[in-house]
mmCIF file of C-alpha atoms and ligand atoms in Angstrom:
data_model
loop_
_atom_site.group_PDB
_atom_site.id
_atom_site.type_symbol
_atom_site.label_atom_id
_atom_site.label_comp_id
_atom_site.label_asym_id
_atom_site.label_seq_id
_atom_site.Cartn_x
_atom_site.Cartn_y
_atom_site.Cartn_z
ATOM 1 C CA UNK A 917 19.231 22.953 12.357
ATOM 2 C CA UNK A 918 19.400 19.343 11.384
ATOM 3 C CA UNK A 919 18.636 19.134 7.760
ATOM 4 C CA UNK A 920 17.636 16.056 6.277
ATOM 5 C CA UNK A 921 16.768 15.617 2.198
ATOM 6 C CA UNK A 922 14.474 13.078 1.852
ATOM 7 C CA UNK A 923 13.170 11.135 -1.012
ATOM 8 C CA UNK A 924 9.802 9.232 -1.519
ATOM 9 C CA UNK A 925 10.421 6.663 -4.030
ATOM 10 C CA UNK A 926 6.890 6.055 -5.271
ATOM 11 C CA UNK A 927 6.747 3.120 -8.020
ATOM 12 C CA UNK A 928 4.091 1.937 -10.300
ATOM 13 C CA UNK A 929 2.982 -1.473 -11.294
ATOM 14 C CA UNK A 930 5.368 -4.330 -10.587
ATOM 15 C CA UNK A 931 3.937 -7.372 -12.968
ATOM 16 C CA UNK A 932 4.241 -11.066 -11.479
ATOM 17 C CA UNK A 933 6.464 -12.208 -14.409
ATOM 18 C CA UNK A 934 8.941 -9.672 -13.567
ATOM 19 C CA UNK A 935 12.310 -10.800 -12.289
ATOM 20 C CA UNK A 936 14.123 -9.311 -9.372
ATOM 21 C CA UNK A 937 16.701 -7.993 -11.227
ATOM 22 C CA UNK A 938 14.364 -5.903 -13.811
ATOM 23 C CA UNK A 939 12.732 -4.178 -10.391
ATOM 24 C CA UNK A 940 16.106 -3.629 -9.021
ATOM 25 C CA UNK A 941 16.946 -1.481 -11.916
ATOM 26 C CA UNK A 942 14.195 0.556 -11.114
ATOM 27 C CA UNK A 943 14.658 0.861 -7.969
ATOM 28 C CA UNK A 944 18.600 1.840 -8.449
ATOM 29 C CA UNK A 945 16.815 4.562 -11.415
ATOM 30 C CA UNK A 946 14.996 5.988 -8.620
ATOM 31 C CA UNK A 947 18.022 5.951 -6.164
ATOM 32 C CA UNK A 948 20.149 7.965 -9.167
ATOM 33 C CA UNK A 949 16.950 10.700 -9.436
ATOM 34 C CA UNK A 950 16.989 11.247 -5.702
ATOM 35 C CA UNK A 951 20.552 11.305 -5.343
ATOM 36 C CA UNK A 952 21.209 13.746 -7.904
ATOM 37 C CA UNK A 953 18.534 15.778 -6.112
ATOM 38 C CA UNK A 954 20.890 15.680 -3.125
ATOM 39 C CA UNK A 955 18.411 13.168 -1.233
ATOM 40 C CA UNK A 956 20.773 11.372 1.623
ATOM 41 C CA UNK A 957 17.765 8.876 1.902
ATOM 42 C CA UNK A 958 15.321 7.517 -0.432
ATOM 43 C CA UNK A 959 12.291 5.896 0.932
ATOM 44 C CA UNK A 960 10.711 2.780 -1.332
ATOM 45 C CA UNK A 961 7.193 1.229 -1.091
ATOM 46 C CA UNK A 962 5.574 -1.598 0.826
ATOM 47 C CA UNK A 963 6.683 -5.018 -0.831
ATOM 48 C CA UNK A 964 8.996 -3.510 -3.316
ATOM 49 C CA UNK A 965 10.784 -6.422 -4.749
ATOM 50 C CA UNK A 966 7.666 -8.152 -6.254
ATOM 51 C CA UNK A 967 3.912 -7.487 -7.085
ATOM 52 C CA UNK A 968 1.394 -7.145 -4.331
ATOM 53 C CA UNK A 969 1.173 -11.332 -4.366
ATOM 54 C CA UNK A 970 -1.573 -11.317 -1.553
ATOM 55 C CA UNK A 971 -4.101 -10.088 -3.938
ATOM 56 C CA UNK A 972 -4.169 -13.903 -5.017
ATOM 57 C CA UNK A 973 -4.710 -16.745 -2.692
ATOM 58 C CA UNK A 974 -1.935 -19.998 -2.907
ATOM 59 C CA UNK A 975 -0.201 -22.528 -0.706
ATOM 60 C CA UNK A 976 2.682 -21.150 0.984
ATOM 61 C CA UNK A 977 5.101 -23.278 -0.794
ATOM 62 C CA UNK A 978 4.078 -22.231 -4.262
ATOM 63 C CA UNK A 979 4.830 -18.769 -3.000
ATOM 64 C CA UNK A 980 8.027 -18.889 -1.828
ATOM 65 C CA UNK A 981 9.597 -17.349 -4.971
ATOM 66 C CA UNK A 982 8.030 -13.808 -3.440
ATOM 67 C CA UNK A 983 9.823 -13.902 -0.009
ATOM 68 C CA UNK A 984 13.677 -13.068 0.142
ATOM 69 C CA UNK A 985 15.572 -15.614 2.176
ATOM 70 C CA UNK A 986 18.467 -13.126 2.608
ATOM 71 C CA UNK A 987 19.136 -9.447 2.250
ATOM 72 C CA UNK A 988 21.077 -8.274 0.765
ATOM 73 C CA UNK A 989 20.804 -11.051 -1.864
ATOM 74 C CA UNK A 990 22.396 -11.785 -5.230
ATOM 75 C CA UNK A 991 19.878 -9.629 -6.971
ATOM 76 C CA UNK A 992 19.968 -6.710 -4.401
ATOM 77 C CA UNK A 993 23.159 -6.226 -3.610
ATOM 78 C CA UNK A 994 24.049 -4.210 -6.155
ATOM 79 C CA UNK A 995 21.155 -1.683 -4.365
ATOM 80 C CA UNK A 996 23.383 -1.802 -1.197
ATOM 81 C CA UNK A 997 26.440 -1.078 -3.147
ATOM 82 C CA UNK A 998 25.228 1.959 -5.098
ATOM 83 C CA UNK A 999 23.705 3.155 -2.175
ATOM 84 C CA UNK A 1000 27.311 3.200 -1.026
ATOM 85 C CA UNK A 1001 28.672 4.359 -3.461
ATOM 86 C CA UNK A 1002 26.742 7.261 -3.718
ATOM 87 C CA UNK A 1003 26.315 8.027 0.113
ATOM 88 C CA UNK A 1004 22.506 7.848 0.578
ATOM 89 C CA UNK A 1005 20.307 5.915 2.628
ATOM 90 C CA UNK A 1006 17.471 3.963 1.749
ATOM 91 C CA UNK A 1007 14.136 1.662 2.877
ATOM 92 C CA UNK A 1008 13.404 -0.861 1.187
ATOM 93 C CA UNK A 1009 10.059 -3.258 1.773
ATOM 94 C CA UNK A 1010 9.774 -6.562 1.061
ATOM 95 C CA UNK A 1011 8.186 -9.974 1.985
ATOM 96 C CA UNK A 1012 10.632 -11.902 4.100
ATOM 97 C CA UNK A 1013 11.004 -15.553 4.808
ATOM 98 C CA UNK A 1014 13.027 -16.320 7.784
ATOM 99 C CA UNK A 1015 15.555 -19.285 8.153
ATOM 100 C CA UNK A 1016 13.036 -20.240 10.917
ATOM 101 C CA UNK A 1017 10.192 -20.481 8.167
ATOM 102 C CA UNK A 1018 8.778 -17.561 9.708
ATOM 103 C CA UNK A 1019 6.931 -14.743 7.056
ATOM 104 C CA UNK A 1020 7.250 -11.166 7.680
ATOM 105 C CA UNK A 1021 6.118 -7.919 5.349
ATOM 106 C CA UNK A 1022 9.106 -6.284 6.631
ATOM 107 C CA UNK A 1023 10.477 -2.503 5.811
ATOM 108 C CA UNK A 1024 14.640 -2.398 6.120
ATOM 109 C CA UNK A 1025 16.635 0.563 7.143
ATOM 110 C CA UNK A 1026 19.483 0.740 5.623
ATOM 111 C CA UNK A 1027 22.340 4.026 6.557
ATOM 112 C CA UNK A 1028 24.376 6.015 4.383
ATOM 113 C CA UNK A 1029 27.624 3.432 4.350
ATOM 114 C CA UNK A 1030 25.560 0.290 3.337
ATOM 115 C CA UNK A 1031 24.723 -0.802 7.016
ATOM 116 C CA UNK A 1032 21.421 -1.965 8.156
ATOM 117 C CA UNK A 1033 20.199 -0.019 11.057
ATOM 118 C CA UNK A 1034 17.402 -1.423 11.782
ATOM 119 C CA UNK A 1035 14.565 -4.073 10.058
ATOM 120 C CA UNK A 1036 10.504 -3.471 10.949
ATOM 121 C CA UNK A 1037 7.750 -6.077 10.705
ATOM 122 C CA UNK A 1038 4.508 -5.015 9.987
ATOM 123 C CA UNK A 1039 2.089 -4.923 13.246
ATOM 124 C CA UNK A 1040 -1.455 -4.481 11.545
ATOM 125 C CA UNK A 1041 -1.954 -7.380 9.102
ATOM 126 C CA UNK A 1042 -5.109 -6.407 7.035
ATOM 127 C CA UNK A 1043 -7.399 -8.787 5.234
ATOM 128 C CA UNK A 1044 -8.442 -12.719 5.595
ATOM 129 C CA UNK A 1045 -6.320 -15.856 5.832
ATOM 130 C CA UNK A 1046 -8.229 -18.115 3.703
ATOM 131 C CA UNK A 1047 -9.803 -17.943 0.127
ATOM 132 C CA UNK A 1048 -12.929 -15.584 -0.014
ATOM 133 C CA UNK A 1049 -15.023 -16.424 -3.310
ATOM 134 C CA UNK A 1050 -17.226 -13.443 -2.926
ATOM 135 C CA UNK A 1051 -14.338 -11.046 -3.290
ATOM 136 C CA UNK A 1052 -13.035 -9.316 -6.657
ATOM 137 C CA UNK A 1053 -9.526 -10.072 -5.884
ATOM 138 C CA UNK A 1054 -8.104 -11.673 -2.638
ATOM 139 C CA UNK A 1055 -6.212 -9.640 0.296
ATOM 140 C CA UNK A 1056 -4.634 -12.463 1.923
ATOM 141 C CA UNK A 1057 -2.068 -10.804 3.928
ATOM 142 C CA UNK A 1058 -3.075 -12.513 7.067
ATOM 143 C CA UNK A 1059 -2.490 -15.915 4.815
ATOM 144 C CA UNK A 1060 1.207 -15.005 4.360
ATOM 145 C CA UNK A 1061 2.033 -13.198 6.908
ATOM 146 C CA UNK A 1062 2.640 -13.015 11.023
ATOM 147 C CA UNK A 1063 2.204 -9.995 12.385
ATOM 148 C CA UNK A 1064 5.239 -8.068 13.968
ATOM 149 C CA UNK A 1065 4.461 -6.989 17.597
ATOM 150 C CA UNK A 1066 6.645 -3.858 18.479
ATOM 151 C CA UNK A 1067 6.919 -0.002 16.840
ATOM 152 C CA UNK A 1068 10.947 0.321 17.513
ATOM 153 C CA UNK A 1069 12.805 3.400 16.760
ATOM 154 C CA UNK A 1070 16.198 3.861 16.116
ATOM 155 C CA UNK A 1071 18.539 6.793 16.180
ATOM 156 C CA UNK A 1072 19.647 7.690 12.603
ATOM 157 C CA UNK A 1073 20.234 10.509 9.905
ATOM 158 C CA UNK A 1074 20.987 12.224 12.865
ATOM 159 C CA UNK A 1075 17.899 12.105 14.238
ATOM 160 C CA UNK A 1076 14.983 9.297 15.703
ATOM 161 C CA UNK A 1077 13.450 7.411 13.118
ATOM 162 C CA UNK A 1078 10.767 4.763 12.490
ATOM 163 C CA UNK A 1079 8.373 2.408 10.569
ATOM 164 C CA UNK A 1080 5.171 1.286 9.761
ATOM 165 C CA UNK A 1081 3.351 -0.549 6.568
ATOM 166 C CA UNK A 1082 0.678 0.167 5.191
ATOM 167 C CA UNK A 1083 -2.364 -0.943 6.945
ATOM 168 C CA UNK A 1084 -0.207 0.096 10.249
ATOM 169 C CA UNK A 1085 -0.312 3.834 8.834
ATOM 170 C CA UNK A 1086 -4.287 3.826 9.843
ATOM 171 C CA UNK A 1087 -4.338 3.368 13.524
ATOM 172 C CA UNK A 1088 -3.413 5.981 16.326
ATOM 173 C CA UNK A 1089 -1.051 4.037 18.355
ATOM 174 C CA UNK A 1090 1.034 3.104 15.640
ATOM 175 C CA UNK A 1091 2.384 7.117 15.696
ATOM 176 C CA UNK A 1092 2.202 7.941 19.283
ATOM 177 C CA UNK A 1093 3.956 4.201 20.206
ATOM 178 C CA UNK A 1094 6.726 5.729 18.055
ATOM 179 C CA UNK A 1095 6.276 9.413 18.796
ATOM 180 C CA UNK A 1096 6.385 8.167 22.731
ATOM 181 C CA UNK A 1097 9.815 7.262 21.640
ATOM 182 C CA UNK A 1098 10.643 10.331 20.333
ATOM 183 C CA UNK A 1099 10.390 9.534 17.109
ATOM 184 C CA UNK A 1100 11.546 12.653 14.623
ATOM 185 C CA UNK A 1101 10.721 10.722 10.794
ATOM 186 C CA UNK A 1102 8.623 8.195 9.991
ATOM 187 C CA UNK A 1103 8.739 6.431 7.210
ATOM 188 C CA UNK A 1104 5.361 4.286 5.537
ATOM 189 C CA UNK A 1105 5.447 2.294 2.377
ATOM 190 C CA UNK A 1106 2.176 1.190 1.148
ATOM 191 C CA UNK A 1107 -0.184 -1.087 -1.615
ATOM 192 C CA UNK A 1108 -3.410 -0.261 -1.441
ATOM 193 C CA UNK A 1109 -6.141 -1.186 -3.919
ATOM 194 C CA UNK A 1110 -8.497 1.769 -4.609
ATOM 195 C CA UNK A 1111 -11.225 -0.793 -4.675
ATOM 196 C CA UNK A 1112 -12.309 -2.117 -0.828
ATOM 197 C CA UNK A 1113 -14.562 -4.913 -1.354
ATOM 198 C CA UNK A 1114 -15.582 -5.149 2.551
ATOM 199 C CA UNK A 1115 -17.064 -1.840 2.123
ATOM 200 C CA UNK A 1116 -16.822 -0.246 -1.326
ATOM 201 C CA UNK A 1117 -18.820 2.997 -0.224
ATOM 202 C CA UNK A 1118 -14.500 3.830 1.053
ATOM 203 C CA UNK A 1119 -13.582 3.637 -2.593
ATOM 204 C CA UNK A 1120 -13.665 7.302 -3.142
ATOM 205 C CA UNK A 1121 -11.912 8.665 0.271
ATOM 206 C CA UNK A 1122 -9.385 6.300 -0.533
ATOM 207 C CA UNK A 1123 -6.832 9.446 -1.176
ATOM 208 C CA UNK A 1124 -8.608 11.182 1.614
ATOM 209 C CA UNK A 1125 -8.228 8.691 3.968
ATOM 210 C CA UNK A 1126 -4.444 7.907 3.052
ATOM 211 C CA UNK A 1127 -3.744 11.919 3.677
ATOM 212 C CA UNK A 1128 -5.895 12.005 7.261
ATOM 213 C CA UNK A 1129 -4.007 9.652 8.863
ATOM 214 C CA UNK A 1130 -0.626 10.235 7.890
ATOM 215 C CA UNK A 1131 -0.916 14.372 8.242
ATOM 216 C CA UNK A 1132 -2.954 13.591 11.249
ATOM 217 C CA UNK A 1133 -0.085 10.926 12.906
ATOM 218 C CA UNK A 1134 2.378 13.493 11.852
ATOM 219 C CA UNK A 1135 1.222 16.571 13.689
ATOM 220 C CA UNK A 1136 -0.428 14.701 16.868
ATOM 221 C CA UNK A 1137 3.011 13.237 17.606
ATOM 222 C CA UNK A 1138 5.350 16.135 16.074
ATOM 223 C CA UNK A 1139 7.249 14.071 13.647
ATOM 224 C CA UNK A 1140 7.601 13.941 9.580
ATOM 225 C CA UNK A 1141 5.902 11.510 7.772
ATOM 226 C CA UNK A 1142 7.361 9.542 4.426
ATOM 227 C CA UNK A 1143 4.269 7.890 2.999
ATOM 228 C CA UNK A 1144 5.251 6.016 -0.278
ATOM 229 C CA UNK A 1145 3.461 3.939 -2.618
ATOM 230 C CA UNK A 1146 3.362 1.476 -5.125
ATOM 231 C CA UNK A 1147 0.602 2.774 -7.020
ATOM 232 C CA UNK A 1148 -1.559 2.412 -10.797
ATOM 233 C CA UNK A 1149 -2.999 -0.875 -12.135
ATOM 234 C CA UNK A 1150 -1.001 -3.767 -11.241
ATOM 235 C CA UNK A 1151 -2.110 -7.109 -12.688
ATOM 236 C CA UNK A 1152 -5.373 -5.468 -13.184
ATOM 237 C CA UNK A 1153 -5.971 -4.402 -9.442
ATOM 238 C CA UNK A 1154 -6.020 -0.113 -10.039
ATOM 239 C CA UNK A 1155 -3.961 1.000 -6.601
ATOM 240 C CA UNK A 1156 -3.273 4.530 -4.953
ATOM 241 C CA UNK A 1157 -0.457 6.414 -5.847
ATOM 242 C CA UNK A 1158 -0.446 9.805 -3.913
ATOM 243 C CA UNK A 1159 2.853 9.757 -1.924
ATOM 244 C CA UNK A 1160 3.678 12.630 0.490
ATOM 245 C CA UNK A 1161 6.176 14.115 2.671
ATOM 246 C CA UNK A 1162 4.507 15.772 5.709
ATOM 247 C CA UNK A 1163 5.878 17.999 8.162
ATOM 248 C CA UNK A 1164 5.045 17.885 11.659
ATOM 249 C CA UNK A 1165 2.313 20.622 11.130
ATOM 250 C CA UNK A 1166 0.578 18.134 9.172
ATOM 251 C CA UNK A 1167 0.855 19.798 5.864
ATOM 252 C CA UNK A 1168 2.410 17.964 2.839
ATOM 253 C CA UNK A 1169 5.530 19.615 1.722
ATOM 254 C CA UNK A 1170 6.235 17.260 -1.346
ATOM 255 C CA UNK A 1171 3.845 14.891 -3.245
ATOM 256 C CA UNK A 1172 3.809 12.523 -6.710
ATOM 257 C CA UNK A 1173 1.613 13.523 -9.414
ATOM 258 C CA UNK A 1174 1.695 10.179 -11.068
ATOM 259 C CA UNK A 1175 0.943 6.787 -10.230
ATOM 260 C CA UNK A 1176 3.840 5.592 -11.682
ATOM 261 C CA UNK A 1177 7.627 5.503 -11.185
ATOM 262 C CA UNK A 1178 8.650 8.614 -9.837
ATOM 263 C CA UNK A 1179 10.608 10.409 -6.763
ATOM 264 C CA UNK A 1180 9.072 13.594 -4.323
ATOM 265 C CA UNK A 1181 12.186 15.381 -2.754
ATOM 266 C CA UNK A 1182 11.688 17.349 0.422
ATOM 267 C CA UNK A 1183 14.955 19.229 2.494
ATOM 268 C CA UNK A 1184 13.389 18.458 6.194
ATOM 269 C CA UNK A 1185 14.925 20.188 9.246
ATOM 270 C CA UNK A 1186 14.888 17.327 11.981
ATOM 271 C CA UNK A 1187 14.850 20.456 14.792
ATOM 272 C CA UNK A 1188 11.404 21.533 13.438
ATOM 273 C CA UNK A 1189 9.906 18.399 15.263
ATOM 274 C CA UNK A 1190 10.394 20.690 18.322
ATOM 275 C CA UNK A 1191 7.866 23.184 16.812
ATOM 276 C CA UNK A 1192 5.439 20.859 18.035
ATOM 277 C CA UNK A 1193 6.856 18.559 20.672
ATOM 278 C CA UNK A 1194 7.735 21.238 22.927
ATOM 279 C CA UNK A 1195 4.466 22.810 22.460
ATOM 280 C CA UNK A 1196 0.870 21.799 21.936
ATOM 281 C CA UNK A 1197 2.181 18.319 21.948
ATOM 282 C CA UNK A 1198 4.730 18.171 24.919
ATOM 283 C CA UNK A 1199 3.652 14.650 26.253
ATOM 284 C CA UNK A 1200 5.807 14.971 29.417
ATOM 285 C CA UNK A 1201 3.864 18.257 30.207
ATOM 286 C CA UNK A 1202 0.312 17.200 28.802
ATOM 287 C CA UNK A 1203 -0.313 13.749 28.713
ATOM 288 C CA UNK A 1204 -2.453 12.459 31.382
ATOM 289 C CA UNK A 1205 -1.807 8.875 32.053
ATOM 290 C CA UNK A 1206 -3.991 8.671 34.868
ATOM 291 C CA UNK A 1207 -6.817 9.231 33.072
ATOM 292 C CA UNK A 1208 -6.286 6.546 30.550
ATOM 293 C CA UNK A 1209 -5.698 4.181 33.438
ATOM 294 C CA UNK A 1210 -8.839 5.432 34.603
ATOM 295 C CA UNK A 1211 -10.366 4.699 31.321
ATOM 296 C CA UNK A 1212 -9.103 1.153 31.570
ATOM 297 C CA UNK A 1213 -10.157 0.114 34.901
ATOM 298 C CA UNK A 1214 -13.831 1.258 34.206
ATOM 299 C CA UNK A 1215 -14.064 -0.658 30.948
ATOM 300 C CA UNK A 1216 -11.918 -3.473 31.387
ATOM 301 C CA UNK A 1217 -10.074 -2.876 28.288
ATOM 302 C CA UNK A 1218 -6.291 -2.581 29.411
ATOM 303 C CA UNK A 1219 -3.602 -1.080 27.327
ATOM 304 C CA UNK A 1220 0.093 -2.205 27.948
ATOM 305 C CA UNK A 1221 1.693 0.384 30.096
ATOM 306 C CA UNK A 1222 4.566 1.115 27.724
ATOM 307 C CA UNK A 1223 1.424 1.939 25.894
ATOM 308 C CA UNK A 1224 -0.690 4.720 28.005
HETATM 309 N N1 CDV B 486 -1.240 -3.428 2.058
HETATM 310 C C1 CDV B 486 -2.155 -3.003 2.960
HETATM 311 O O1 CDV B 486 -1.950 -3.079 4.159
HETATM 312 N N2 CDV B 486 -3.302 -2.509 2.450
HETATM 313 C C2 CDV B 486 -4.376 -2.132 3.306
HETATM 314 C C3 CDV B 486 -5.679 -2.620 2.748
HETATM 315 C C4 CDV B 486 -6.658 -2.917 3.853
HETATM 316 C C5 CDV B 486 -6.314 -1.756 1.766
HETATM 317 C C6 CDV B 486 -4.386 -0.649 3.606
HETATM 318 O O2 CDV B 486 -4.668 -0.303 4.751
HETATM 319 O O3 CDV B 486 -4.122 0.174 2.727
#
């Protein structure tokens, strides 16, 4: 057995006006309730640090205040040190703003003794670059950020881990690019508005959606699933809350009841994984890549080989 106690660190609203170091406290409140609940990683939301800024539409430079230029930074390394202190992991997303002057929605890994392991940028960028009048509220993600380009795993907590935000948690290949790698836990922060103006008939499966694909990309590709949100009405835009731990039989073995600050604890054997990978889903034994190359050449529309 390789057990594993895991914590999703759901959070409610984060208001514009409030400073780093308010959230931070929050965020080391909820590191405190999962530790003492013997979680050796706590898993935070999508964009953390500040309020979900792309629901507004403004030039870069007026946003800058939103991005973090370095991490840890003066306001969050006190984060790194407690996490220390107290011997637990965490994940931590946030908008980042490269020396480069490059813009990522990136999720950071950080292990037990304060070290990063790894940093992911979000692939699927969802929503419009410039202002849309017609809209309720703007998603401008695609205005302030570049999309990352790769679904990296990296061997941790004793086991194969990964990430994904948000919008990424909705497609296929964002699970079985991972669970290709082997991955064992996969962890998914997320902001999303229960209100889709594209196509408001979603509205209602918003929580039914948000379950499908993450208890779906969990048990196709034999891996847990940390799906955490920043959830409840933040600067008047109502978003899901609804966080989950899911096993790799797709059921959800810990969830929030609130959409507000609050932590779901879940004691995860990384071994289980096998339950599934060395069974229905064995890829080395079952996948049939030559059919998907098949697929391609008759419709033109190739897939990267890493990919099929
Ligand atoms: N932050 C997100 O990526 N939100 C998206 C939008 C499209 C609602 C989501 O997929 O939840």
């Amino acid at each position: 057995m390789r057990l594993l106690t895991v914590a999703a660190a759901q959070m409610g609203p984060i208001a514009a006006d409030e400073g780093r170091e308010a959230v931070v406290d929050r965020l080391l409140a909820l590191m405190d309730i999962a530790s003492e609940r013997g979680a050796e990683l706590v898993v935070y939301p999508e964009l953390a640090l500040t309020t979900f800024f792309p629901r507004w539409h403004m030039e870069l430079s007026e946003a800058n205040h939103y991005y973090e230029t370095e991490m840890p930074g003066p306001a969050t390394k006190v984060l790194f040190d407690e996490a220390k202190r107290l011997g637990i992991g965490f994940c931590l997303g946030y908008a980042s703003l490269t020396a480069e002057g490059r813009r990522f929605n990136v999720y950071h890994l950080v292990d037990k003794t304060g070290e990063t392991v790894g940093i992911f940028q979000k692939v699927h960028i969802p929503g419009h670059d410039e202002y849309e009048s017609w809209r309720e509220f703007q998603h401008a993600e695609r205005h302030y950020f570049e999309p990352g380009d790769d679904f990296p795993v990296w061997r941790a907590f004793d086991g194969i881990v990964g990430m994904a935000i948000c919008n990424d948690r909705r497609w296929p290949e964002t699970y079985r690019v991972m669970g290709m790698q082997g991955a064992e836990l996969i962890l998914i922060g997320y902001n999303t508005p229960l209100h889709y103006d594209p196509d408001p008939t979603q509205n209602a499966l918003a929580g039914f959606h948000n379950a499908l694909v993450m208890q779906s990309g969990a048990y196709q590709n034999g891996a847990f699933v940390v799906g955490v949100a920043k959830g409840g009405i933040e600067e008047g835009v109502d978003s899901l809350a609804q966080s989950m731990i899911v096993a790799p039989s797709g059921q959800i073995i810990a969830q929030c009841i609130t959409t507000g600050d609050e932590v779901a604890v879940a004691t995860i054997d990384l071994d289980f994984t096998k339950t599934y990978k060395h069974t229905l889903f064995d890829f080395a034994k079952y996948r049939v890549p030559d059919a998907y190359r098949r697929i391609t050449e008759q419709t033109g529309v190739e897939l990267p080989p890493e990919k099929i």
